[in-house]
Structure formats: C-alpha cells, structure tokens
Amino acid sequence: MKSFQIAASILSADMASLADQVRQAEAAGVDRFHVDVMDGHFVASLGFSPEVVRVVRRTTQLPIDVHLMVTDGNQFTKSFASAGASRLIVHAEADWHLHRTIDSVRLTGCDVGVAINPATSPMVIDEVLPLLDVVLIMTVNPGFGGQKFLPETLPKLERLRQRIEREELSCQLMVDGGINANTAANAINSGANLLVAGSAIYATGKGIAESVRDLH
C-alpha cells in the first residue's frame, strides 16, 4: 500500500478537553490537525473560530490545516493565519476568483489548498492545480461529521492522481469524509496520500491511541 499521512479532525473531538485530545492524537502518531470552519451558509452547520486554532497551536507544533467551508473564504484568511494555521483550504464552489484567493493565502505565509464537493467535477480546478499545495476531495457532502463515505468519489481521486503524477506536480491529494479503518485503503489505492479522520479517531469508543493504530 502507498504511503499516507493522517490529519486528525477536531470536529469530532471533545471540546471540553480539546488540548488533551490534541496531545493524545499527536502521541498516537497523527501527522497534522484539521480544523473545520463553517458559516451556516455555505454549509448548514456553524464551525470553529480562530480562537480554537490558537488552542490547537498552543498545544502542538504539528501542522494545522484550516478548511474554510464558508461563502467568502477571502475574508477569513488573515485571521486564521494569524491564529496559527499552517495551510488554508478554500472551496472552489464558493469562490469565483480562485487565483485572487490563492494569492491572498500566499501573502499570509500559509500553504494553500482548494476543496471540491462530491458532485463537483475536478475540471473546475484545472487552471489552478499547478498552484496548489493540496487538493481536498470531499468524500461526503460537507457540514457534518460521522457521515458515510461516498465510493463514487474514487474515480475522481484516480483522475487527479494521474494528472499530478503525469505533470510531476507537488501537491498532496487529501480526502475528507467517512474515512475509517474500512474505507482508508480504497482512498489510498485510488490516489489519496492524506486522510482526514474525525470520528474514526475521536468517536470509536476504543480510545484515541487504538483508533489511530487501526487507521495505520
């Protein structure tokens, strides 16, 4: 099986003991953390503020990805970069001016990514793919944790992986949604090299350390 990294999504963590949950996941061997920001408009849920990112940053030196599931990602880039984000990920569906937003993220010093929803064609990011550090393929419809993985997203992963390798691009290919010990292998074999896992780390009932071992 190809190599991969795990990003622990704090959406499923216990917010009352967030720092401890972050420390446990780091000790268990995750590679980075994933923070979802939701505005109640682009997705129905409300997500995390820059202060949550500050808590994670104070607790770990691992990279932090901030996933902006918001209508206007551009207005949030500076605040989350200042809070300690390592990488900012915006949605292609919510941003009409991706080149401008990519430049805006670069100016903050953060790495940059673009996410696409399950029903969105990867063609929408054709022009910007060479400019990205990561492409995030949503393998559920965004907004809620604990959803079932959508296997129809796998051909999209395969096509993107083929292009990345054909053009020798350096961007990672990330998947988010329904990733667990049963679905991870299919995602990796289809081309993903970065798995976002929330419920599969924080809500299995086995404990964080054993859950991360199961994913590995």
PDB file of C-alpha atoms in Angstrom:
ATOM      1  CA  MET A   1       0.000   0.000   0.000  1.00  0.00           C
ATOM      2  CA  LYS A   2       1.203   3.522  -0.797  1.00  0.00           C
ATOM      3  CA  SER A   3       2.364   5.799   1.996  1.00  0.00           C
ATOM      4  CA  PHE A   4      -0.053   8.277   3.533  1.00  0.00           C
ATOM      5  CA  GLN A   5      -0.495  10.787   6.330  1.00  0.00           C
ATOM      6  CA  ILE A   6      -3.331  11.207   8.820  1.00  0.00           C
ATOM      7  CA  ALA A   7      -4.879  14.541   9.765  1.00  0.00           C
ATOM      8  CA  ALA A   8      -6.978  14.416  12.930  1.00  0.00           C
ATOM      9  CA  SER A   9     -10.160  16.434  12.518  1.00  0.00           C
ATOM     10  CA  ILE A  10     -11.108  18.087  15.783  1.00  0.00           C
ATOM     11  CA  LEU A  11     -14.740  18.338  14.648  1.00  0.00           C
ATOM     12  CA  SER A  12     -15.300  15.037  16.475  1.00  0.00           C
ATOM     13  CA  ALA A  13     -13.092  15.820  19.469  1.00  0.00           C
ATOM     14  CA  ASP A  14     -14.364  16.613  22.961  1.00  0.00           C
ATOM     15  CA  MET A  15     -14.246  20.412  23.038  1.00  0.00           C
ATOM     16  CA  ALA A  16     -14.297  20.425  26.834  1.00  0.00           C
ATOM     17  CA  SER A  17     -10.834  18.823  26.813  1.00  0.00           C
ATOM     18  CA  LEU A  18      -9.551  19.904  23.424  1.00  0.00           C
ATOM     19  CA  ALA A  19      -5.917  20.394  24.397  1.00  0.00           C
ATOM     20  CA  ASP A  20      -5.750  16.910  25.905  1.00  0.00           C
ATOM     21  CA  GLN A  21      -7.456  15.422  22.836  1.00  0.00           C
ATOM     22  CA  VAL A  22      -4.862  17.085  20.614  1.00  0.00           C
ATOM     23  CA  ARG A  23      -1.993  15.817  22.770  1.00  0.00           C
ATOM     24  CA  GLN A  24      -3.349  12.264  22.723  1.00  0.00           C
ATOM     25  CA  ALA A  25      -3.724  12.269  18.940  1.00  0.00           C
ATOM     26  CA  GLU A  26      -0.201  13.593  18.476  1.00  0.00           C
ATOM     27  CA  ALA A  27       1.184  10.929  20.818  1.00  0.00           C
ATOM     28  CA  ALA A  28      -0.750   8.288  18.859  1.00  0.00           C
ATOM     29  CA  GLY A  29       1.059   9.275  15.665  1.00  0.00           C
ATOM     30  CA  VAL A  30      -1.153  11.586  13.618  1.00  0.00           C
ATOM     31  CA  ASP A  31       0.751  13.822  11.212  1.00  0.00           C
ATOM     32  CA  ARG A  32      -1.291  17.023  11.389  1.00  0.00           C
ATOM     33  CA  PHE A  33      -4.579  18.505  12.590  1.00  0.00           C
ATOM     34  CA  HIS A  34      -7.635  19.604  10.633  1.00  0.00           C
ATOM     35  CA  VAL A  35      -9.958  22.423  11.735  1.00  0.00           C
ATOM     36  CA  ASP A  36     -13.305  22.952  10.007  1.00  0.00           C
ATOM     37  CA  VAL A  37     -14.664  26.481   9.728  1.00  0.00           C
ATOM     38  CA  MET A  38     -18.364  26.672   8.816  1.00  0.00           C
ATOM     39  CA  ASP A  39     -20.534  29.744   8.397  1.00  0.00           C
ATOM     40  CA  GLY A  40     -24.076  28.347   8.440  1.00  0.00           C
ATOM     41  CA  HIS A  41     -24.463  29.498   4.833  1.00  0.00           C
ATOM     42  CA  PHE A  42     -22.163  27.533   2.545  1.00  0.00           C
ATOM     43  CA  VAL A  43     -22.913  24.574   4.816  1.00  0.00           C
ATOM     44  CA  ALA A  44     -25.735  24.325   7.339  1.00  0.00           C
ATOM     45  CA  SER A  45     -23.516  23.961  10.399  1.00  0.00           C
ATOM     46  CA  LEU A  46     -21.525  26.524  12.331  1.00  0.00           C
ATOM     47  CA  GLY A  47     -17.853  25.731  12.821  1.00  0.00           C
ATOM     48  CA  PHE A  48     -14.767  26.872  14.636  1.00  0.00           C
ATOM     49  CA  SER A  49     -13.302  30.311  15.246  1.00  0.00           C
ATOM     50  CA  PRO A  50      -9.672  31.471  15.150  1.00  0.00           C
ATOM     51  CA  GLU A  51      -9.545  31.028  18.929  1.00  0.00           C
ATOM     52  CA  VAL A  52      -9.942  27.269  18.507  1.00  0.00           C
ATOM     53  CA  VAL A  53      -6.980  27.272  16.137  1.00  0.00           C
ATOM     54  CA  ARG A  54      -4.995  29.185  18.769  1.00  0.00           C
ATOM     55  CA  VAL A  55      -5.757  26.460  21.320  1.00  0.00           C
ATOM     56  CA  VAL A  56      -4.553  23.766  18.937  1.00  0.00           C
ATOM     57  CA  ARG A  57      -1.458  25.772  18.036  1.00  0.00           C
ATOM     58  CA  ARG A  58      -0.540  26.318  21.700  1.00  0.00           C
ATOM     59  CA  THR A  59      -0.818  22.564  22.239  1.00  0.00           C
ATOM     60  CA  THR A  60       1.106  21.176  19.254  1.00  0.00           C
ATOM     61  CA  GLN A  61       3.796  22.063  16.758  1.00  0.00           C
ATOM     62  CA  LEU A  62       2.290  19.775  14.123  1.00  0.00           C
ATOM     63  CA  PRO A  63       0.858  21.454  11.008  1.00  0.00           C
ATOM     64  CA  ILE A  64      -2.727  22.701  11.179  1.00  0.00           C
ATOM     65  CA  ASP A  65      -4.998  22.695   8.136  1.00  0.00           C
ATOM     66  CA  VAL A  66      -7.932  25.114   8.283  1.00  0.00           C
ATOM     67  CA  HIS A  67     -10.760  24.072   5.981  1.00  0.00           C
ATOM     68  CA  LEU A  68     -12.865  27.121   5.125  1.00  0.00           C
ATOM     69  CA  MET A  69     -16.348  25.831   4.359  1.00  0.00           C
ATOM     70  CA  VAL A  70     -17.620  29.386   4.008  1.00  0.00           C
ATOM     71  CA  THR A  71     -19.157  31.547   1.324  1.00  0.00           C
ATOM     72  CA  ASP A  72     -16.297  34.059   1.225  1.00  0.00           C
ATOM     73  CA  GLY A  73     -13.031  32.429   2.233  1.00  0.00           C
ATOM     74  CA  ASN A  74     -11.030  35.530   1.400  1.00  0.00           C
ATOM     75  CA  GLN A  75     -12.361  37.456   4.395  1.00  0.00           C
ATOM     76  CA  PHE A  76     -11.087  34.790   6.816  1.00  0.00           C
ATOM     77  CA  THR A  77      -7.568  34.155   5.547  1.00  0.00           C
ATOM     78  CA  LYS A  78      -5.707  36.708   7.662  1.00  0.00           C
ATOM     79  CA  SER A  79      -7.455  35.900  10.947  1.00  0.00           C
ATOM     80  CA  PHE A  80      -6.860  32.151  10.718  1.00  0.00           C
ATOM     81  CA  ALA A  81      -3.299  32.588   9.501  1.00  0.00           C
ATOM     82  CA  SER A  82      -2.595  34.832  12.488  1.00  0.00           C
ATOM     83  CA  ALA A  83      -4.157  32.244  14.801  1.00  0.00           C
ATOM     84  CA  GLY A  84      -1.606  29.640  13.760  1.00  0.00           C
ATOM     85  CA  ALA A  85      -2.864  27.861  10.641  1.00  0.00           C
ATOM     86  CA  SER A  86      -0.229  26.175   8.521  1.00  0.00           C
ATOM     87  CA  ARG A  87      -2.456  25.739   5.500  1.00  0.00           C
ATOM     88  CA  LEU A  88      -5.729  27.335   4.400  1.00  0.00           C
ATOM     89  CA  ILE A  89      -8.139  25.411   2.187  1.00  0.00           C
ATOM     90  CA  VAL A  90     -10.967  27.201   0.352  1.00  0.00           C
ATOM     91  CA  HIS A  91     -13.846  25.741  -1.646  1.00  0.00           C
ATOM     92  CA  ALA A  92     -13.959  26.040  -5.421  1.00  0.00           C
ATOM     93  CA  GLU A  93     -17.763  26.187  -5.284  1.00  0.00           C
ATOM     94  CA  ALA A  94     -17.724  29.238  -3.003  1.00  0.00           C
ATOM     95  CA  ASP A  95     -15.001  31.302  -4.643  1.00  0.00           C
ATOM     96  CA  TRP A  96     -15.418  32.898  -8.055  1.00  0.00           C
ATOM     97  CA  HIS A  97     -11.878  34.276  -8.051  1.00  0.00           C
ATOM     98  CA  LEU A  98      -9.616  31.392  -7.068  1.00  0.00           C
ATOM     99  CA  HIS A  99      -6.435  32.977  -8.410  1.00  0.00           C
ATOM    100  CA  ARG A 100      -7.033  36.051  -6.253  1.00  0.00           C
ATOM    101  CA  THR A 101      -7.730  33.965  -3.157  1.00  0.00           C
ATOM    102  CA  ILE A 102      -4.685  31.767  -3.736  1.00  0.00           C
ATOM    103  CA  ASP A 103      -2.539  34.888  -3.917  1.00  0.00           C
ATOM    104  CA  SER A 104      -4.190  36.208  -0.751  1.00  0.00           C
ATOM    105  CA  VAL A 105      -3.389  32.998   1.133  1.00  0.00           C
ATOM    106  CA  ARG A 106       0.201  33.026  -0.079  1.00  0.00           C
ATOM    107  CA  LEU A 107       0.631  36.538   1.283  1.00  0.00           C
ATOM    108  CA  THR A 108      -0.255  35.274   4.767  1.00  0.00           C
ATOM    109  CA  GLY A 109       2.632  32.807   4.630  1.00  0.00           C
ATOM    110  CA  CYS A 110       0.341  29.773   4.717  1.00  0.00           C
ATOM    111  CA  ASP A 111       0.264  26.925   2.241  1.00  0.00           C
ATOM    112  CA  VAL A 112      -2.858  26.873   0.086  1.00  0.00           C
ATOM    113  CA  GLY A 113      -5.417  24.267  -0.927  1.00  0.00           C
ATOM    114  CA  VAL A 114      -8.702  24.054  -2.783  1.00  0.00           C
ATOM    115  CA  ALA A 115     -11.546  21.698  -1.867  1.00  0.00           C
ATOM    116  CA  ILE A 116     -14.286  20.321  -4.097  1.00  0.00           C
ATOM    117  CA  ASN A 117     -17.549  18.677  -3.077  1.00  0.00           C
ATOM    118  CA  PRO A 118     -18.562  15.145  -4.105  1.00  0.00           C
ATOM    119  CA  ALA A 119     -20.724  16.293  -7.037  1.00  0.00           C
ATOM    120  CA  THR A 120     -18.158  18.822  -8.326  1.00  0.00           C
ATOM    121  CA  SER A 121     -16.017  17.918 -11.313  1.00  0.00           C
ATOM    122  CA  PRO A 122     -12.241  18.233 -10.860  1.00  0.00           C
ATOM    123  CA  MET A 123     -12.287  20.240 -14.101  1.00  0.00           C
ATOM    124  CA  VAL A 124     -13.168  23.325 -12.043  1.00  0.00           C
ATOM    125  CA  ILE A 125      -9.622  23.383 -10.630  1.00  0.00           C
ATOM    126  CA  ASP A 126      -7.789  22.569 -13.880  1.00  0.00           C
ATOM    127  CA  GLU A 127      -6.308  26.050 -14.190  1.00  0.00           C
ATOM    128  CA  VAL A 128      -5.143  26.368 -10.592  1.00  0.00           C
ATOM    129  CA  LEU A 129      -3.960  22.832  -9.841  1.00  0.00           C
ATOM    130  CA  PRO A 130      -0.271  23.641 -10.503  1.00  0.00           C
ATOM    131  CA  LEU A 131      -0.503  26.485  -7.956  1.00  0.00           C
ATOM    132  CA  LEU A 132      -1.738  24.360  -5.047  1.00  0.00           C
ATOM    133  CA  ASP A 133      -0.089  22.573  -2.138  1.00  0.00           C
ATOM    134  CA  VAL A 134      -3.102  20.329  -1.631  1.00  0.00           C
ATOM    135  CA  VAL A 135      -6.365  19.366  -3.298  1.00  0.00           C
ATOM    136  CA  LEU A 136      -9.094  18.268  -0.891  1.00  0.00           C
ATOM    137  CA  ILE A 137     -11.671  15.871  -2.287  1.00  0.00           C
ATOM    138  CA  MET A 138     -14.759  15.752  -0.103  1.00  0.00           C
ATOM    139  CA  THR A 139     -15.913  12.141   0.153  1.00  0.00           C
ATOM    140  CA  VAL A 140     -19.127  13.193   1.911  1.00  0.00           C
ATOM    141  CA  ASN A 141     -21.263  16.279   1.481  1.00  0.00           C
ATOM    142  CA  PRO A 142     -19.672  18.792   3.866  1.00  0.00           C
ATOM    143  CA  GLY A 143     -21.087  20.157   7.071  1.00  0.00           C
ATOM    144  CA  PHE A 144     -21.410  17.252   9.484  1.00  0.00           C
ATOM    145  CA  GLY A 145     -19.113  14.629  10.950  1.00  0.00           C
ATOM    146  CA  GLY A 146     -19.792  10.902  11.046  1.00  0.00           C
ATOM    147  CA  GLN A 147     -21.228  10.562   7.528  1.00  0.00           C
ATOM    148  CA  LYS A 148     -20.899   7.533   5.248  1.00  0.00           C
ATOM    149  CA  PHE A 149     -18.081   7.517   2.686  1.00  0.00           C
ATOM    150  CA  LEU A 150     -19.264   8.023  -0.919  1.00  0.00           C
ATOM    151  CA  PRO A 151     -17.453   5.441  -3.098  1.00  0.00           C
ATOM    152  CA  GLU A 152     -18.453   7.275  -6.284  1.00  0.00           C
ATOM    153  CA  THR A 153     -15.781   9.848  -5.444  1.00  0.00           C
ATOM    154  CA  LEU A 154     -12.973   7.311  -6.015  1.00  0.00           C
ATOM    155  CA  PRO A 155     -12.732   7.739  -9.827  1.00  0.00           C
ATOM    156  CA  LYS A 156     -12.240  11.474  -9.244  1.00  0.00           C
ATOM    157  CA  LEU A 157      -9.303  10.692  -6.975  1.00  0.00           C
ATOM    158  CA  GLU A 158      -7.822   8.404  -9.592  1.00  0.00           C
ATOM    159  CA  ARG A 159      -8.054  11.031 -12.339  1.00  0.00           C
ATOM    160  CA  LEU A 160      -6.442  13.698 -10.183  1.00  0.00           C
ATOM    161  CA  ARG A 161      -3.650  11.359  -9.078  1.00  0.00           C
ATOM    162  CA  GLN A 162      -2.911  10.513 -12.712  1.00  0.00           C
ATOM    163  CA  ARG A 163      -2.625  14.187 -13.618  1.00  0.00           C
ATOM    164  CA  ILE A 164      -0.492  15.038 -10.583  1.00  0.00           C
ATOM    165  CA  GLU A 165       1.955  12.282 -11.477  1.00  0.00           C
ATOM    166  CA  ARG A 166       1.867  12.959 -15.223  1.00  0.00           C
ATOM    167  CA  GLU A 167       2.721  16.641 -14.720  1.00  0.00           C
ATOM    168  CA  GLU A 168       5.010  15.947 -11.749  1.00  0.00           C
ATOM    169  CA  LEU A 169       3.072  18.330  -9.517  1.00  0.00           C
ATOM    170  CA  SER A 170       3.989  18.560  -5.855  1.00  0.00           C
ATOM    171  CA  CYS A 171       0.517  18.982  -4.342  1.00  0.00           C
ATOM    172  CA  GLN A 172      -0.921  16.435  -1.934  1.00  0.00           C
ATOM    173  CA  LEU A 173      -4.247  14.743  -2.566  1.00  0.00           C
ATOM    174  CA  MET A 174      -6.419  14.810   0.555  1.00  0.00           C
ATOM    175  CA  VAL A 175      -9.739  13.107   1.290  1.00  0.00           C
ATOM    176  CA  ASP A 176     -12.222  14.112   3.963  1.00  0.00           C
ATOM    177  CA  GLY A 177     -15.421  12.373   4.957  1.00  0.00           C
ATOM    178  CA  GLY A 178     -16.282   8.886   6.117  1.00  0.00           C
ATOM    179  CA  ILE A 179     -12.639   7.866   6.425  1.00  0.00           C
ATOM    180  CA  ASN A 180     -12.157   4.958   8.801  1.00  0.00           C
ATOM    181  CA  ALA A 181     -10.269   1.673   9.068  1.00  0.00           C
ATOM    182  CA  ASN A 182     -12.564   0.165   6.411  1.00  0.00           C
ATOM    183  CA  THR A 183     -12.540   2.961   3.805  1.00  0.00           C
ATOM    184  CA  ALA A 184      -8.982   4.248   4.139  1.00  0.00           C
ATOM    185  CA  ALA A 185      -7.395   1.603   1.901  1.00  0.00           C
ATOM    186  CA  ASN A 186      -9.731   2.363  -1.015  1.00  0.00           C
ATOM    187  CA  ALA A 187      -8.960   6.066  -0.765  1.00  0.00           C
ATOM    188  CA  ILE A 188      -5.220   5.459  -0.651  1.00  0.00           C
ATOM    189  CA  ASN A 189      -5.277   2.964  -3.514  1.00  0.00           C
ATOM    190  CA  SER A 190      -7.239   5.484  -5.580  1.00  0.00           C
ATOM    191  CA  GLY A 191      -4.528   8.104  -5.096  1.00  0.00           C
ATOM    192  CA  ALA A 192      -5.027   9.885  -1.783  1.00  0.00           C
ATOM    193  CA  ASN A 193      -1.943  10.468   0.343  1.00  0.00           C
ATOM    194  CA  LEU A 194      -3.537  12.474   3.158  1.00  0.00           C
ATOM    195  CA  LEU A 195      -6.547  11.199   5.097  1.00  0.00           C
ATOM    196  CA  VAL A 196      -8.715  13.429   7.282  1.00  0.00           C
ATOM    197  CA  ALA A 197     -10.281  11.396  10.073  1.00  0.00           C
ATOM    198  CA  GLY A 198     -12.503  12.672  12.849  1.00  0.00           C
ATOM    199  CA  SER A 199     -14.994  10.136  14.131  1.00  0.00           C
ATOM    200  CA  ALA A 200     -12.552   7.323  13.310  1.00  0.00           C
ATOM    201  CA  ILE A 201     -10.111   8.827  15.813  1.00  0.00           C
ATOM    202  CA  TYR A 202     -12.266  10.510  18.440  1.00  0.00           C
ATOM    203  CA  ALA A 203     -15.556   8.602  18.446  1.00  0.00           C
ATOM    204  CA  THR A 204     -14.857   4.883  18.054  1.00  0.00           C
ATOM    205  CA  GLY A 205     -15.172   4.033  21.728  1.00  0.00           C
ATOM    206  CA  LYS A 206     -11.742   2.385  21.617  1.00  0.00           C
ATOM    207  CA  GLY A 207      -9.705   5.375  22.681  1.00  0.00           C
ATOM    208  CA  ILE A 208      -7.593   7.662  20.521  1.00  0.00           C
ATOM    209  CA  ALA A 209      -4.380   5.609  20.506  1.00  0.00           C
ATOM    210  CA  GLU A 210      -6.036   2.369  19.409  1.00  0.00           C
ATOM    211  CA  SER A 211      -8.175   4.172  16.828  1.00  0.00           C
ATOM    212  CA  VAL A 212      -5.117   5.738  15.186  1.00  0.00           C
ATOM    213  CA  ARG A 213      -3.411   2.321  15.179  1.00  0.00           C
ATOM    214  CA  ASP A 214      -6.451   0.885  13.395  1.00  0.00           C
ATOM    215  CA  LEU A 215      -6.186   3.535  10.680  1.00  0.00           C
ATOM    216  CA  HIS A 216      -2.481   2.844  10.196  1.00  0.00           C
TER     217      HIS A 216
END
